Structure formats: structure tokens, C-alpha cells
Short mmCIF file of C-alpha atoms in Angstrom, two decimals:
data_model
loop_
_atom_site.label_atom_id
_atom_site.label_comp_id
_atom_site.label_asym_id
_atom_site.label_seq_id
_atom_site.Cartn_x
_atom_site.Cartn_y
_atom_site.Cartn_z
CA MET F 1 47.96 -13.67 37.39
CA LEU F 2 50.91 -12.33 39.67
CA PHE F 3 49.99 -14.28 42.49
CA VAL F 4 49.58 -17.56 40.60
CA LEU F 5 53.37 -16.74 39.51
CA ALA F 6 54.38 -15.82 43.16
CA LEU F 7 53.33 -19.45 44.51
CA LEU F 8 54.63 -20.87 41.64
CA SER F 9 57.75 -19.21 42.24
CA LEU F 10 57.62 -20.24 46.30
CA ALA F 11 56.96 -23.72 45.30
CA ALA F 12 60.23 -23.96 43.09
CA VAL F 13 62.09 -22.34 45.53
CA ILE F 14 61.08 -24.76 48.59
CA ALA F 15 62.05 -27.71 46.09
CA ILE F 16 65.04 -26.34 45.32
CA VAL F 17 66.45 -25.60 48.85
CA TRP F 18 65.15 -29.14 49.82
CA ARG F 19 66.89 -30.71 47.22
CA TYR F 20 69.96 -28.74 47.70
CA ALA F 21 70.09 -30.05 51.18
CA ARG F 22 69.46 -33.61 50.11
CA ILE F 23 71.19 -33.80 46.59
CA ALA F 24 74.45 -32.16 47.60
CA SER F 25 75.34 -34.95 49.69
CA LEU F 26 74.44 -37.28 47.09
CA ARG F 27 76.39 -35.52 44.74
CA CYS F 28 79.47 -35.43 46.91
CA VAL F 29 79.07 -39.18 47.28
CA CYS F 30 79.20 -39.64 43.78
CA VAL F 31 82.28 -38.07 43.29
CA SER F 32 83.73 -39.48 46.26
CA TRP F 33 83.17 -43.11 45.11
CA MET F 34 84.51 -42.25 41.51
CA SER F 35 87.63 -41.23 43.22
CA ARG F 36 87.95 -44.17 45.20
CA SER F 37 87.61 -46.73 42.22
CA ARG F 38 90.84 -45.04 41.46
CA LEU F 39 92.42 -46.07 44.94
CA THR F 40 90.89 -49.18 44.73
CA SER F 41 92.92 -49.70 41.69
CA ASP F 42 95.94 -48.90 43.16
CA THR F 43 95.71 -51.12 46.38
CA SER F 44 94.57 -54.02 44.59
CA MET F 45 91.42 -54.29 46.92
CA SER F 46 87.95 -54.95 44.93
CA LEU F 47 84.57 -55.78 46.07
CA SER F 48 85.34 -59.55 45.16
CA ASP F 49 87.56 -59.37 48.25
CA SER F 50 84.72 -60.17 51.16
CA SER F 51 87.30 -59.94 53.94
CA HIS F 52 86.40 -56.55 54.58
CA LEU F 53 82.89 -57.17 54.49
CA PRO F 54 80.59 -57.36 57.62
CA ALA F 55 80.25 -61.11 58.82
CA ARG F 56 76.50 -61.25 57.90
CA LEU F 57 77.27 -59.85 54.00
CA ARG F 58 80.09 -62.43 53.31
CA SER F 59 78.99 -65.04 51.17
CA ALA F 60 79.88 -67.16 48.10
CA PRO F 61 79.86 -64.45 45.36
CA ASP F 62 78.83 -67.18 42.55
CA MET F 63 76.15 -68.75 44.64
CA GLU F 64 72.90 -69.20 42.56
CA PRO F 65 69.71 -67.47 43.32
CA LEU F 66 67.01 -69.21 45.27
CA LEU F 67 64.66 -70.40 42.65
CA PRO F 68 61.02 -71.18 43.51
CA GLY F 69 60.80 -74.97 44.51
CA SER F 70 63.96 -74.65 47.04
CA ASP F 71 64.13 -74.20 50.54
CA ALA F 72 63.31 -70.68 51.11
CA LYS F 73 63.38 -70.81 54.56
CA SER F 74 67.09 -72.01 54.66
CA SER F 75 68.73 -69.43 52.33
CA HIS F 76 67.97 -66.28 50.61
CA ALA F 77 68.35 -65.36 47.14
CA GLU F 78 71.73 -64.22 45.99
CA TRP F 79 70.96 -62.62 42.82
CA ARG F 80 72.83 -59.51 45.05
CA LYS F 81 76.66 -59.68 45.34
CA PRO F 82 78.02 -58.58 48.89
CA PHE F 83 78.77 -55.28 48.94
CA PRO F 84 80.63 -53.23 52.07
CA GLU F 85 78.09 -51.35 54.46
CA LEU F 86 80.17 -48.06 53.71
CA SER F 87 79.12 -44.60 55.96
CA MET F 88 78.85 -42.94 52.41
CA GLN F 89 76.07 -45.10 51.23
CA LYS F 90 73.69 -43.83 54.27
CA ASP F 91 73.42 -41.06 52.11
CA PHE F 92 71.43 -42.78 49.51
CA GLU F 93 67.98 -42.72 51.53
CA THR F 94 65.93 -42.80 48.88
CA PHE F 95 65.89 -43.92 45.07
CA ILE F 96 66.89 -41.55 42.27
CA TYR F 97 64.41 -43.17 39.96
CA SER F 98 61.86 -44.55 42.40
CA PHE F 99 58.87 -44.19 40.11
CA THR F 100 60.48 -46.75 37.50
CA TRP F 101 60.73 -44.55 35.25
CA VAL F 102 63.93 -45.25 32.77
CA TRP F 103 64.92 -42.84 30.60
CA GLU F 104 66.21 -45.43 27.91
CA ASP F 105 63.68 -46.87 25.60
CA PRO F 106 64.68 -50.83 25.83
CA TYR F 107 62.76 -51.46 22.62
CA GLU F 108 65.04 -48.95 20.65
CA ASP F 109 68.26 -50.78 22.55
CA LEU F 110 67.18 -54.17 21.37
CA GLN F 111 67.52 -53.13 17.81
CA HIS F 112 71.07 -52.59 18.26
CA PHE F 113 72.29 -54.93 20.81
CA GLN F 114 71.34 -57.88 18.72
CA LEU F 115 70.61 -60.08 22.22
CA THR F 116 71.22 -63.70 22.31
CA GLU F 117 71.25 -66.46 24.70
CA THR F 118 74.95 -66.65 24.92
CA ASP F 119 75.13 -63.07 25.78
CA ARG F 120 76.88 -61.62 28.84
CA MET F 121 75.70 -58.31 29.55
CA LEU F 122 76.57 -55.01 32.14
CA VAL F 123 73.92 -51.94 32.46
CA ILE F 124 73.10 -49.94 35.14
CA THR F 125 70.59 -50.91 37.28
CA SER F 126 68.77 -47.95 37.66
CA ALA F 127 65.01 -49.33 38.72
CA GLY F 128 65.88 -52.58 36.81
CA ASP F 129 62.78 -52.43 34.00
CA ASN F 130 64.71 -52.00 31.13
CA ALA F 131 67.03 -54.93 32.35
CA LEU F 132 63.98 -57.17 32.94
CA HIS F 133 62.98 -56.22 29.27
CA TYR F 134 66.35 -57.52 27.75
CA ALA F 135 65.62 -60.77 29.94
CA LEU F 136 62.29 -61.50 28.25
CA ALA F 137 63.43 -60.71 24.80
CA ALA F 138 66.55 -62.68 24.64
CA ASN F 139 67.03 -64.65 27.82
CA PRO F 140 70.95 -63.56 27.88
CA GLN F 141 73.27 -65.84 29.69
CA ALA F 142 73.94 -62.99 32.31
CA ILE F 143 72.69 -59.43 33.28
CA HIS F 144 75.01 -57.87 35.56
CA CYS F 145 73.18 -54.65 36.80
CA VAL F 146 75.47 -52.13 38.23
CA ASP F 147 74.43 -49.14 40.69
CA MET F 148 76.18 -47.08 43.36
CA ASN F 149 72.91 -46.35 45.03
CA PRO F 150 72.12 -49.57 47.23
CA CYS F 151 68.24 -48.35 46.98
CA GLN F 152 68.01 -49.41 43.28
CA GLY F 153 69.35 -52.92 43.87
CA HIS F 154 67.07 -52.96 46.90
CA LEU F 155 64.24 -52.16 44.29
CA LEU F 156 65.44 -54.53 41.46
CA GLU F 157 65.64 -57.17 43.90
CA LEU F 158 62.28 -56.68 45.35
CA LYS F 159 60.74 -56.98 41.71
CA LEU F 160 62.80 -60.30 41.41
CA ALA F 161 61.12 -61.43 44.33
CA ALA F 162 57.96 -60.65 43.61
CA LEU F 163 58.10 -62.42 39.99
CA SER F 164 59.30 -65.47 41.83
CA THR F 165 56.45 -65.52 44.36
CA LEU F 166 53.27 -63.25 44.00
CA ASP F 167 50.53 -63.73 41.62
CA TYR F 168 49.73 -61.68 39.03
CA GLU F 169 47.39 -58.96 40.45
CA ASP F 170 49.42 -58.57 43.34
CA PHE F 171 52.51 -58.13 41.00
CA PHE F 172 50.75 -55.38 39.05
CA ALA F 173 49.22 -53.56 42.01
CA LEU F 174 53.02 -53.17 43.29
CA PHE F 175 54.65 -52.01 40.43
CA GLY F 176 51.77 -50.95 37.67
CA HIS F 177 49.42 -49.23 40.12
CA GLY F 178 52.06 -48.22 42.65
CA GLN F 179 49.52 -49.19 45.57
CA HIS F 180 49.30 -52.27 47.71
CA PRO F 181 47.21 -52.16 50.86
CA ASP F 182 48.95 -55.16 52.25
CA PHE F 183 52.61 -54.68 51.47
CA ALA F 184 53.78 -55.26 54.75
CA ASN F 185 52.07 -58.54 55.10
CA LEU F 186 53.14 -59.43 51.42
CA LEU F 187 56.65 -58.84 52.45
CA GLU F 188 57.10 -60.93 55.39
CA SER F 189 54.89 -64.04 53.96
CA GLU F 190 55.74 -64.06 50.76
CA LEU F 191 58.82 -61.98 49.61
CA ALA F 192 61.40 -62.38 52.74
CA PRO F 193 62.86 -65.48 51.97
CA TYR F 194 63.88 -64.10 48.23
CA LEU F 195 65.16 -60.96 49.66
CA SER F 196 69.05 -60.38 50.81
CA GLU F 197 69.34 -59.12 54.19
CA PRO F 198 70.00 -55.26 53.09
CA ALA F 199 67.14 -55.49 50.78
CA LEU F 200 64.81 -57.01 53.29
CA SER F 201 65.94 -54.42 56.04
CA PHE F 202 65.29 -51.94 54.03
CA TRP F 203 61.95 -52.99 52.72
CA ARG F 204 60.82 -53.36 56.53
CA GLU F 205 62.15 -50.03 57.42
CA HIS F 206 60.15 -48.64 54.06
CA ASN F 207 57.07 -50.73 54.16
CA ASN F 208 54.41 -48.01 53.91
CA LEU F 209 55.68 -46.81 50.30
CA PHE F 210 53.07 -48.62 48.69
CA SER F 211 50.33 -47.16 50.92
CA HIS F 212 49.69 -44.46 48.54
CA SER F 213 51.58 -43.85 45.17
CA PHE F 214 54.98 -45.37 44.96
CA TYR F 215 55.68 -43.27 42.30
CA ARG F 216 55.51 -40.20 44.04
CA HIS F 217 58.44 -41.25 46.32
CA GLY F 218 62.12 -40.50 46.04
CA PHE F 219 63.95 -37.53 44.45
CA THR F 220 62.37 -38.02 41.21
CA GLY F 221 58.86 -37.56 43.07
CA TRP F 222 59.54 -34.11 43.37
CA ALA F 223 59.43 -33.52 39.27
CA ILE F 224 56.00 -35.00 39.38
CA ARG F 225 54.84 -32.98 42.20
CA VAL F 226 56.02 -29.67 40.22
CA THR F 227 54.69 -30.55 37.32
CA SER F 228 51.66 -31.32 38.56
CA LEU F 229 51.57 -27.86 40.27
CA VAL F 230 52.69 -25.94 37.39
CA PHE F 231 49.94 -27.36 35.21
CA ARG F 232 47.02 -26.61 37.76
CA MET F 233 48.47 -22.89 38.13
CA ARG F 234 47.91 -22.64 34.91
CA GLY F 235 44.98 -24.25 34.18
CA ILE F 236 45.76 -26.86 31.87
CA SER F 237 45.18 -29.98 33.89
CA SER F 238 41.96 -30.87 31.81
CA HIS F 239 44.01 -30.54 28.65
CA ILE F 240 46.76 -32.90 29.94
CA ALA F 241 43.73 -35.39 30.88
CA SER F 242 42.43 -34.86 26.98
CA LEU F 243 46.38 -35.84 25.94
CA LEU F 244 46.19 -38.92 28.11
CA SER F 245 42.84 -39.92 26.54
CA ALA F 246 43.52 -38.58 22.89
CA THR F 247 42.61 -41.63 20.66
CA THR F 248 44.88 -40.64 17.60
CA VAL F 249 47.87 -38.71 17.43
CA GLU F 250 46.60 -35.89 15.23
CA GLN F 251 44.46 -35.21 18.26
CA GLN F 252 47.25 -35.61 20.63
CA LYS F 253 49.59 -33.17 18.67
CA LYS F 254 46.70 -30.56 18.36
CA ILE F 255 46.22 -30.42 22.07
CA TRP F 256 49.78 -30.17 22.69
CA MET F 257 50.30 -27.22 20.20
CA GLU F 258 47.46 -25.11 21.42
CA HIS F 259 47.46 -25.58 25.03
CA VAL F 260 50.34 -27.36 26.71
CA LYS F 261 53.34 -25.81 24.84
CA PRO F 262 52.54 -22.10 25.42
CA VAL F 263 53.05 -22.69 29.25
CA PHE F 264 56.74 -23.58 28.54
CA GLN F 265 57.12 -20.03 27.02
CA THR F 266 56.17 -18.01 29.66
CA PRO F 267 58.83 -15.64 30.78
CA MET F 268 58.78 -17.34 34.26
CA LEU F 269 59.58 -20.76 33.26
CA VAL F 270 62.22 -19.99 30.63
CA ARG F 271 64.05 -18.05 33.10
CA LEU F 272 63.45 -20.92 35.64
CA LEU F 273 64.81 -23.48 32.78
CA LYS F 274 67.81 -21.09 32.72
CA SER F 275 68.94 -21.43 36.09
CA PRO F 276 71.65 -24.30 36.60
CA ILE F 277 70.38 -24.66 40.26
CA PHE F 278 67.10 -25.64 39.21
CA CYS F 279 68.63 -27.74 36.61
CA TRP F 280 70.62 -29.68 39.01
CA TYR F 281 68.50 -29.38 42.05
CA ALA F 282 65.01 -29.76 40.59
CA CYS F 283 65.52 -31.59 37.65
CA GLY F 284 68.50 -33.72 38.32
CA VAL F 285 70.95 -32.15 35.74
CA PRO F 286 74.49 -32.22 37.04
CA SER F 287 76.48 -29.47 36.01
CA ASN F 288 78.54 -31.33 33.41
CA GLN F 289 75.71 -32.67 31.62
CA ARG F 290 74.23 -29.28 31.49
CA LYS F 291 77.21 -27.77 30.06
CA MET F 292 77.26 -29.89 26.98
CA LEU F 293 73.83 -29.70 26.33
CA LEU F 294 73.89 -25.81 26.29
CA ASP F 295 76.93 -25.84 24.05
CA GLU F 296 74.95 -27.01 21.26
CA GLY F 297 71.59 -24.94 22.32
CA THR F 298 69.54 -23.78 25.07
CA LEU F 299 67.85 -25.92 27.60
CA TYR F 300 64.19 -24.74 26.35
CA ASP F 301 65.26 -26.09 22.99
CA TYR F 302 66.39 -29.40 24.30
CA LEU F 303 63.08 -29.73 25.98
CA MET F 304 61.11 -28.89 23.19
CA ASP F 305 63.39 -31.53 20.87
CA THR F 306 62.34 -33.98 23.57
CA PHE F 307 58.55 -33.60 23.93
CA GLU F 308 57.26 -32.59 20.74
CA PRO F 309 58.57 -35.39 18.31
CA VAL F 310 57.26 -37.92 21.03
CA LEU F 311 54.03 -36.42 21.43
CA CYS F 312 53.78 -35.90 17.79
CA THR F 313 54.60 -39.88 17.12
CA TYR F 314 53.34 -42.11 20.14
CA LEU F 315 49.96 -42.07 21.84
CA LEU F 316 50.38 -41.65 25.66
CA LYS F 317 46.83 -44.00 26.00
CA SER F 318 48.44 -46.97 24.23
CA GLN F 319 51.75 -46.48 23.12
CA ASN F 320 54.12 -44.31 25.39
CA HIS F 321 54.33 -45.73 29.03
CA PHE F 322 57.10 -43.65 29.91
CA LEU F 323 55.28 -40.04 29.72
CA ARG F 324 51.81 -41.70 30.75
CA LEU F 325 53.66 -42.45 34.15
CA CYS F 326 54.96 -39.17 34.57
CA LEU F 327 51.86 -37.45 34.24
CA THR F 328 49.67 -39.90 35.87
CA GLU F 329 51.81 -41.56 38.82
CA ARG F 330 50.84 -45.38 37.46
CA TYR F 331 50.55 -47.75 34.67
CA THR F 332 47.24 -48.93 33.03
CA TYR F 333 47.30 -52.72 31.76
CA GLU F 334 46.98 -51.21 28.15
CA CYS F 335 50.11 -49.33 28.58
CA CYS F 336 52.57 -50.70 30.73
CA PRO F 337 56.58 -52.34 30.65
CA GLU F 338 56.66 -55.85 29.28
CA TYR F 339 57.40 -57.34 32.36
CA LEU F 340 54.05 -55.73 33.50
CA THR F 341 51.81 -57.52 31.30
CA PRO F 342 50.60 -60.84 31.94
CA THR F 343 52.46 -62.28 29.00
CA GLY F 344 55.78 -60.67 30.19
CA PHE F 345 55.04 -61.67 33.80
CA TYR F 346 53.95 -65.43 33.20
CA LYS F 347 57.34 -65.69 30.97
CA LEU F 348 59.89 -64.85 33.50
CA LYS F 349 57.74 -66.28 36.65
CA ASP F 350 57.40 -69.73 34.49
CA SER F 351 60.84 -69.96 33.39
CA ALA F 352 62.87 -68.68 36.68
CA SER F 353 65.28 -71.25 35.93
CA GLY F 354 66.56 -68.88 32.90
CA GLU F 355 65.61 -65.44 32.55
CA LEU F 356 65.74 -64.54 36.75
CA LYS F 357 68.82 -66.69 37.18
CA ALA F 358 70.68 -64.52 35.00
CA PHE F 359 70.61 -61.52 37.29
CA HIS F 360 73.68 -60.25 39.04
CA LEU F 361 73.06 -57.08 41.20
CA HIS F 362 76.26 -55.16 42.06
CA THR F 363 76.13 -52.24 44.53
CA SER F 364 79.53 -50.11 43.24
CA SER F 365 80.66 -47.93 40.78
CA ILE F 366 80.59 -49.26 37.13
CA ILE F 367 84.82 -49.50 37.36
CA ASP F 368 84.95 -51.29 40.59
CA ALA F 369 82.66 -53.82 39.31
CA LEU F 370 84.43 -54.27 36.11
CA ARG F 371 87.40 -54.76 38.04
CA THR F 372 85.71 -58.06 39.74
CA MET F 373 85.22 -59.64 36.03
CA GLU F 374 87.64 -61.69 34.02
CA ASP F 375 89.16 -60.76 31.02
CA GLN F 376 86.79 -61.13 27.71
CA SER F 377 83.97 -62.00 29.94
CA LEU F 378 81.11 -59.62 28.68
CA THR F 379 79.62 -59.14 25.27
CA ARG F 380 77.40 -56.19 25.68
CA MET F 381 77.72 -53.03 27.89
CA HIS F 382 74.91 -50.38 28.48
CA LEU F 383 76.72 -47.49 29.87
CA MET F 384 73.36 -45.29 29.57
CA ASP F 385 74.53 -41.47 30.28
CA HIS F 386 76.80 -42.44 33.07
CA LEU F 387 79.70 -40.75 31.13
CA ASP F 388 77.94 -37.19 30.76
CA TRP F 389 78.52 -36.76 34.44
CA PHE F 390 82.46 -36.60 34.12
CA SER F 391 83.79 -33.33 33.61
CA PRO F 392 86.43 -33.20 30.31
CA ASP F 393 89.38 -33.07 32.86
CA ALA F 394 88.85 -36.39 34.73
CA THR F 395 91.11 -39.11 34.53
CA GLU F 396 88.54 -41.38 36.03
CA ILE F 397 87.15 -42.15 32.62
CA ASP F 398 90.20 -43.51 31.04
CA ASP F 399 90.72 -45.86 33.84
CA GLU F 400 87.07 -46.86 33.27
CA ILE F 401 87.27 -47.11 29.10
CA LYS F 402 90.34 -49.14 30.02
CA GLN F 403 88.43 -51.69 31.85
CA VAL F 404 85.63 -51.65 29.25
CA HIS F 405 88.38 -52.51 26.96
CA ARG F 406 89.61 -55.39 28.89
CA VAL F 407 86.20 -56.91 30.06
CA LEU F 408 84.71 -56.71 26.55
CA THR F 409 85.11 -59.61 23.94
CA ARG F 410 87.00 -59.01 20.60
CA ASP F 411 83.62 -58.81 19.02
CA GLY F 412 81.51 -57.42 21.79
CA ALA F 413 79.93 -53.57 21.73
CA VAL F 414 79.41 -50.92 24.43
CA PHE F 415 76.86 -48.59 24.12
CA TRP F 416 75.80 -45.43 25.55
CA ARG F 417 73.33 -41.98 25.32
CA SER F 418 74.24 -38.67 25.74
CA ALA F 419 72.56 -35.30 26.18
CA ALA F 420 75.10 -33.91 23.43
CA LYS F 421 75.04 -34.90 19.91
CA LYS F 422 78.56 -35.33 19.74
CA PRO F 423 79.83 -36.10 23.31
CA TRP F 424 83.40 -35.15 23.99
CA TYR F 425 84.52 -38.65 25.30
CA ASN F 426 83.89 -40.32 21.82
CA ALA F 427 87.43 -39.32 21.14
CA ARG F 428 88.66 -40.90 24.25
CA PHE F 429 87.28 -44.19 23.33
CA GLU F 430 88.81 -43.67 19.72
CA ARG F 431 92.02 -42.89 21.55
CA LEU F 432 91.99 -45.91 23.93
CA GLY F 433 91.51 -48.93 21.09
CA PHE F 434 87.61 -48.48 20.14
CA LYS F 435 85.76 -47.61 16.93
CA VAL F 436 82.85 -45.33 17.40
CA MET F 437 79.58 -45.04 15.51
CA ALA F 438 76.78 -43.08 16.02
CA LEU F 439 73.50 -44.98 15.90
CA SER F 440 71.05 -42.45 16.07
CA VAL F 441 71.71 -38.28 16.39
CA ARG F 442 68.85 -35.47 16.86
CA ARG F 443 67.45 -33.21 14.18
CA GLY F 444 65.63 -30.85 15.97
CA THR F 445 62.07 -31.45 16.12
CA GLU F 446 62.00 -33.52 13.00
CA VAL F 447 61.72 -36.92 14.50
CA ALA F 448 61.50 -38.81 17.49
CA LEU F 449 64.55 -41.26 18.16
CA ASP F 450 62.53 -43.71 20.63
CA MET F 451 60.01 -43.34 22.55
CA VAL F 452 61.65 -41.49 25.39
CA ASN F 453 63.74 -38.87 23.35
CA MET F 454 65.43 -37.76 25.98
CA TYR F 455 68.65 -37.60 24.88
CA ALA F 456 70.74 -35.98 21.74
CA SER F 457 72.54 -39.22 20.61
CA PHE F 458 72.87 -42.89 20.89
CA TYR F 459 76.17 -44.58 20.15
CA ASN F 460 78.25 -47.86 20.32
CA ALA F 461 81.73 -49.05 20.23
CA THR F 462 83.63 -52.03 19.00
CA ILE F 463 87.55 -52.92 19.72
CA ILE F 464 89.46 -52.38 16.74
#
């Protein structure tokens, strides 16, 4: 047992050191970009001004996306807004959420968003899954997807291009199985005309990502590998397989309680979970967010409050594709996001002039994207857990909330999730002219807030 623990500790240390070298620069990029957002406001320079862009990236910002049937050879798709190729973007060499694993449940979102075809919304791009779900469910007039990491935009562009031109079998091979033996050929023969030049260049350089499991690439791929190692070292891989094949929630709950949950109670893992270094560099939890959840309890309690209600409510076999992907590195036809089902795929593909036309991809901070928009031009915004990354003494958060207030329609709403049950920045919204309302807040392991249940609370705010 001591040998097993030593190996596991060594693997964790290696992962932490590797992530320290890679993510430390990424963290600096995020902070630098947030600071630059304030400078941008002071100098009246915005991303809508293309004069500072490289010539090959200058284009009409409102050009419509290329649709099937148009002359693909003469123009590339314009879902992507032009963005400056800043040197700091080179630090984003991979996807943060590469395995299209979005820790936000779009089914729960839609219960509160009340989207219609006239809505114009802003969301964080991440891997694009939730934005595609919103498009399928309500076909809003506009979906502005914003992410500082250009790789996330490249990934969503690839999905939009694939929806426009590939058949269902190839599409599911790419984003369901996460593996396609002929991706390089598909890229050149089918997808290239639909991609912006930065996205096409990226995928040409990384055309081997689908040769094995796509969902193991990126920083989050380390979470999958370390988790798999823990399960093997503790000898519970067979129990994980049983979790995935359980046909009743009662059977699944029994396996969790008797075989999997005790692994998280071993002294070594408890000590590891208490480490702030491990939380950031191995789990991707920034220090400000970690402090918010620790102010209300321990990280161990937080994890139990996350996983236990989910595993006691939703079947991994057929109902919860979020955790299934984490454990198996692939979706199944029976358990996958809506856009990967035949119905979702063909609806998006057959009505490309509607759902896909609504997408506008911004490679910038949220505040920079908002500054390019007109007053009262958006009806819905979803900030995810983005605000958890700020510290309470950050002035940038007030600037961002003021921009949200300016751009949101008087009958619109902004939504966010947090690792804290009552995040400190709720008071900032109230001070700056919003009425804040809790949509759901955790009560221990009593009930799952949604299929993901990763956050302690879900809020919305409307303008007073």
C-alpha cells in the first residue's frame, strides 16, 4: 500500500509541476487581459476598430456566416469576429475545456432563461456545447460567444463548420467518440472553406488531435488521467465500470457508497485536496474561487456535495453525459449532448440559415466584447462562474457590471453560477442598479441542483 501511495503521490507531483509551468503563464495572461480591458476603455480603443489588426484579419465585422449552398471557395465563414493576434495569446496553446465538458447544465439554464426567437444573448464560449443547446431549443436571434482563449473559438468554429458540411456519422465520430481516422483529409476537403484563417491554421497544425481520444487533450485532460490513475491504484476500476452500466439509481447509489466514496476519504487524498497548489494546478480552481468555497466549508465537503446528489439522482448510463464523458472520454449514442443526437444534428444542419447564422464568436474579455455593443442590445447574458475569478478588491468587476447594465435591455436578465452559496459580488450588482435573486442554492447532499451540480448557487439579476 505504501508503494501504491508513493506512486500516486509522484504522479500528482509530476502533474502539478507540469501544470505549474503551463498554467502559471495562462493565469498571468488572464490577469493581464483583464487589466488591459480597463486600459482599452480609457483610450477609447475597442476590438470593433480593425485598423490595428493584421491585414489578413481585417474584414467587415457584421458579415454574415457562409452557409451551405453559397460559394465556399470565394469566402470563409464569418461567425468569428476579427481579433488582434496579441503576443499574449500564444500562451493559450491548448483548450482549457478541450473535452467539450461544460460544467453548466443547459437544461436547467433553459428553465430560467425563457428564451425566444427574438432574444439576443451573450455566453462564455467554453467548448460551445451550451450555446449549441440554446440554439436548438429556442433559435434566438443572436448568440454572442465570448472567450479570451482563441482555442475555444477554434473548437466552436470547427463544430459549426462540421454541422454545415459533414454527415452525421463523421460528425459523431469527431465529437461523440472523439476520434476520426481521416480528420486531416476532412479538414482540407470539407471543413476548410467554412473556417476563418486563424481557426484553419490552428487545426492544420493540430490535425492529429482526433487520431486518438480528443477528450484527453488540453489541460483538463490531466484531470481525466489523474482520476483514472487513482481508480487503478485503488483497485476500483471494475466498480467504476459497474457505475457506468448500472440500470437503476438505487444500484448506482450502492456502488458509490460502498466502493467509490471511501476512496475520497483516504488520508493522502484528503491532504492533497487541502492543498491550494493542487487545487489550482491540478483541478483548475483559481485561488479567489477556492477561498470563496473554503469560507463556507472544506473542499472535501464541497466535492461530496457535488457528486453524491448527482449519483443518487441521475443514471450515468443514459442520463448524465457530463460525468460519463469524464469517466470514459467519449459519449455514446444513448448518452450525449442534444446537438450530438440525430434529431439535434439534423435540425441544426437543415436550418443553417437560422440557428447557425445566429452565432457570433468574440475572442476577447467579456468587458471588451460588451464595449463593442450598442446600448440595450442584449436580452440575456450568462456569465457562468467567471466572476468568481475576481478578488473582492478588484475594480474591474465594477466596470464590467456597468457595461452589463448598459448593454442589457430594461426587461433583460443576467445569470451566473458560483462556488459560493452567496458570492460577495452579489452586493456589487445591487449597488449598481440590479435586483438579484437566487434561483437555486445548495443544501448539502440533499438534492442535486442540476445534472452537473458543480456550483453551490445559481443567480440572476434584472435592472431596477
